[in-house]
Amino acid sequence: MTLEDKVHAFRLHVLQRAQELGNVSAACREAGISRTLYYRWKKRFILYGIDGLHPRRTATHPGRPVQLDTTTERKIVATALSCPTWGPGRLSLQLEREGIVVSASTVWRTLRRLGLGTRMERLLVLEVHSAKSAGLLTERTRQT
């Protein structure tokens, strides 16, 4: 017996129990459900018969894409490194001005996944990059 069948049987049992007792409140109390839910099930039973008590399948929601395309991801990183002190909200607005619409949470998730989630991480990457390209040696770049 599948979970769907068990749910169907439970709903049918509650409706039958209310009929036997002649008291909806008592049947709902026994089953641990609200009377509102009972009447919702009863309405579906009246409209669709016994098949109306099966759990309804919910439509799949499109959700967010699994992964950003590489051009969008590169643009997020480039913008974040060009303005390393900006937070995800401000970066999102800047990207929107440039024609790339991404939410602040998407910007933050992308930066965090790449190890650039905080302002300090972005500044450190820039410091190490500039030290390597210019040959400058600081205490922090010497340790990495």
CSV table of C-alpha atoms in Angstrom, one decimal:
chain,number,residue,atom,x,y,z
A,1,MET,CA,0.0,0.0,0.0
A,2,THR,CA,1.5,3.3,-1.1
A,3,LEU,CA,1.5,6.5,0.9
A,4,GLU,CA,-1.1,7.9,-1.4
A,5,ASP,CA,-3.4,4.9,-0.8
A,6,LYS,CA,-2.9,5.2,3.0
A,7,VAL,CA,-3.9,8.9,2.8
A,8,HIS,CA,-6.9,8.0,0.7
A,9,ALA,CA,-8.0,5.3,3.2
A,10,PHE,CA,-7.5,7.6,6.2
A,11,ARG,CA,-9.7,10.3,4.7
A,12,LEU,CA,-12.4,7.8,3.8
A,13,HIS,CA,-12.2,6.4,7.4
A,14,VAL,CA,-12.6,9.9,8.9
A,15,LEU,CA,-15.7,10.6,6.7
A,16,GLN,CA,-17.2,7.2,7.7
A,17,ARG,CA,-16.4,7.6,11.4
A,18,ALA,CA,-18.2,11.0,11.4
A,19,GLN,CA,-21.2,9.3,9.7
A,20,GLU,CA,-21.2,6.5,12.4
A,21,LEU,CA,-20.9,8.9,15.3
A,22,GLY,CA,-23.2,11.5,13.9
A,23,ASN,CA,-20.8,14.0,15.4
A,24,VAL,CA,-18.2,15.7,13.2
A,25,SER,CA,-16.3,17.3,16.1
A,26,ALA,CA,-15.8,14.0,17.8
A,27,ALA,CA,-14.6,12.3,14.7
A,28,CYS,CA,-12.2,15.1,13.9
A,29,ARG,CA,-10.9,15.0,17.5
A,30,GLU,CA,-10.3,11.2,17.2
A,31,ALA,CA,-8.4,11.7,13.9
A,32,GLY,CA,-6.5,14.7,15.0
A,33,ILE,CA,-7.7,17.0,12.2
A,34,SER,CA,-9.6,20.3,12.1
A,35,ARG,CA,-13.2,20.5,11.2
A,36,THR,CA,-12.3,22.8,8.4
A,37,LEU,CA,-10.1,20.1,6.8
A,38,TYR,CA,-12.9,17.5,7.3
A,39,TYR,CA,-15.4,19.7,5.5
A,40,ARG,CA,-12.9,20.3,2.7
A,41,TRP,CA,-12.6,16.5,2.3
A,42,LYS,CA,-16.4,16.1,2.5
A,43,LYS,CA,-16.9,18.7,-0.3
A,44,ARG,CA,-14.4,16.9,-2.5
A,45,PHE,CA,-16.2,13.6,-1.7
A,46,ILE,CA,-19.5,15.1,-2.7
A,47,LEU,CA,-18.2,16.6,-5.9
A,48,TYR,CA,-15.9,13.8,-7.2
A,49,GLY,CA,-16.9,10.7,-5.2
A,50,ILE,CA,-14.5,8.4,-3.6
A,51,ASP,CA,-11.7,9.4,-6.1
A,52,GLY,CA,-11.9,13.0,-4.8
A,53,LEU,CA,-10.2,11.8,-1.6
A,54,HIS,CA,-7.0,10.9,-3.3
A,55,PRO,CA,-4.2,13.5,-2.6
A,56,ARG,CA,-4.0,16.0,-5.4
A,57,ARG,CA,-0.8,16.0,-7.3
A,58,THR,CA,0.7,19.4,-7.2
A,59,ALA,CA,2.0,20.9,-10.4
A,60,THR,CA,5.8,21.2,-10.6
A,61,HIS,CA,7.0,24.7,-10.1
A,62,PRO,CA,9.7,25.9,-12.5
A,63,GLY,CA,12.0,27.1,-9.7
A,64,ARG,CA,15.3,28.7,-10.3
A,65,PRO,CA,17.7,27.3,-12.9
A,66,VAL,CA,20.2,24.7,-11.6
A,67,GLN,CA,23.2,26.8,-12.6
A,68,LEU,CA,23.9,30.3,-14.1
A,69,ASP,CA,25.4,30.4,-17.5
A,70,THR,CA,29.1,31.1,-17.5
A,71,THR,CA,28.8,34.6,-19.0
A,72,THR,CA,26.5,35.8,-16.2
A,73,GLU,CA,28.7,34.2,-13.6
A,74,ARG,CA,31.8,35.8,-15.0
A,75,LYS,CA,30.0,39.2,-15.1
A,76,ILE,CA,29.0,38.8,-11.4
A,77,VAL,CA,32.6,38.0,-10.5
A,78,ALA,CA,34.0,40.8,-12.6
A,79,THR,CA,31.6,43.4,-11.1
A,80,ALA,CA,32.3,42.1,-7.6
A,81,LEU,CA,36.0,42.4,-8.0
A,82,SER,CA,35.8,45.8,-9.7
A,83,CYS,CA,33.8,47.1,-6.7
A,84,PRO,CA,34.9,44.7,-3.8
A,85,THR,CA,33.3,46.7,-1.0
A,86,TRP,CA,29.8,46.5,-2.5
A,87,GLY,CA,27.4,44.0,-1.1
A,88,PRO,CA,25.2,41.7,-3.1
A,89,GLY,CA,22.2,44.2,-3.2
A,90,ARG,CA,24.3,47.0,-4.7
A,91,LEU,CA,26.1,44.6,-7.1
A,92,SER,CA,22.7,43.3,-8.2
A,93,LEU,CA,21.5,46.8,-9.0
A,94,GLN,CA,24.7,47.5,-10.9
A,95,LEU,CA,24.3,44.3,-13.0
A,96,GLU,CA,20.7,45.3,-13.7
A,97,ARG,CA,21.9,48.6,-15.1
A,98,GLU,CA,24.2,46.7,-17.3
A,99,GLY,CA,21.4,44.5,-18.6
A,100,ILE,CA,21.9,41.4,-16.4
A,101,VAL,CA,18.9,40.8,-14.1
A,102,VAL,CA,19.9,38.7,-11.1
A,103,SER,CA,18.7,38.9,-7.6
A,104,ALA,CA,20.9,39.8,-4.6
A,105,SER,CA,20.6,36.3,-3.2
A,106,THR,CA,21.8,34.8,-6.5
A,107,VAL,CA,24.8,37.2,-6.5
A,108,TRP,CA,25.6,36.2,-2.9
A,109,ARG,CA,25.2,32.5,-3.6
A,110,THR,CA,27.5,32.7,-6.6
A,111,LEU,CA,30.1,34.7,-4.8
A,112,ARG,CA,30.0,32.4,-1.8
A,113,ARG,CA,30.4,29.3,-3.9
A,114,LEU,CA,33.5,30.8,-5.5
A,115,GLY,CA,35.0,31.9,-2.2
A,116,LEU,CA,34.2,35.5,-2.7
A,117,GLY,CA,31.2,35.8,-0.3
A,118,THR,CA,32.6,38.5,2.0
A,119,ARG,CA,34.2,41.8,1.4
A,120,MET,CA,37.4,40.7,3.0
A,121,GLU,CA,37.6,37.7,0.7
A,122,ARG,CA,37.3,39.9,-2.3
A,123,LEU,CA,39.8,42.4,-1.1
A,124,LEU,CA,42.3,39.6,-0.3
A,125,VAL,CA,42.0,38.2,-3.8
A,126,LEU,CA,42.6,41.6,-5.2
A,127,GLU,CA,45.6,42.2,-2.9
A,128,VAL,CA,47.2,38.8,-3.8
A,129,HIS,CA,46.6,39.4,-7.5
A,130,SER,CA,48.1,42.9,-7.4
A,131,ALA,CA,51.1,41.6,-5.4
A,132,LYS,CA,51.8,38.9,-7.9
A,133,SER,CA,51.4,41.1,-10.9
A,134,ALA,CA,53.4,44.0,-9.5
A,135,GLY,CA,55.9,41.9,-7.5
A,136,LEU,CA,55.0,43.6,-4.3
A,137,LEU,CA,55.6,41.7,-1.1
A,138,THR,CA,53.5,42.4,2.0
A,139,GLU,CA,53.2,40.4,5.2
A,140,ARG,CA,49.8,38.9,4.1
A,141,THR,CA,50.9,38.0,0.6
A,142,ARG,CA,54.1,36.5,1.8
A,143,GLN,CA,52.1,34.0,3.9
A,144,THR,CA,49.9,32.8,1.0
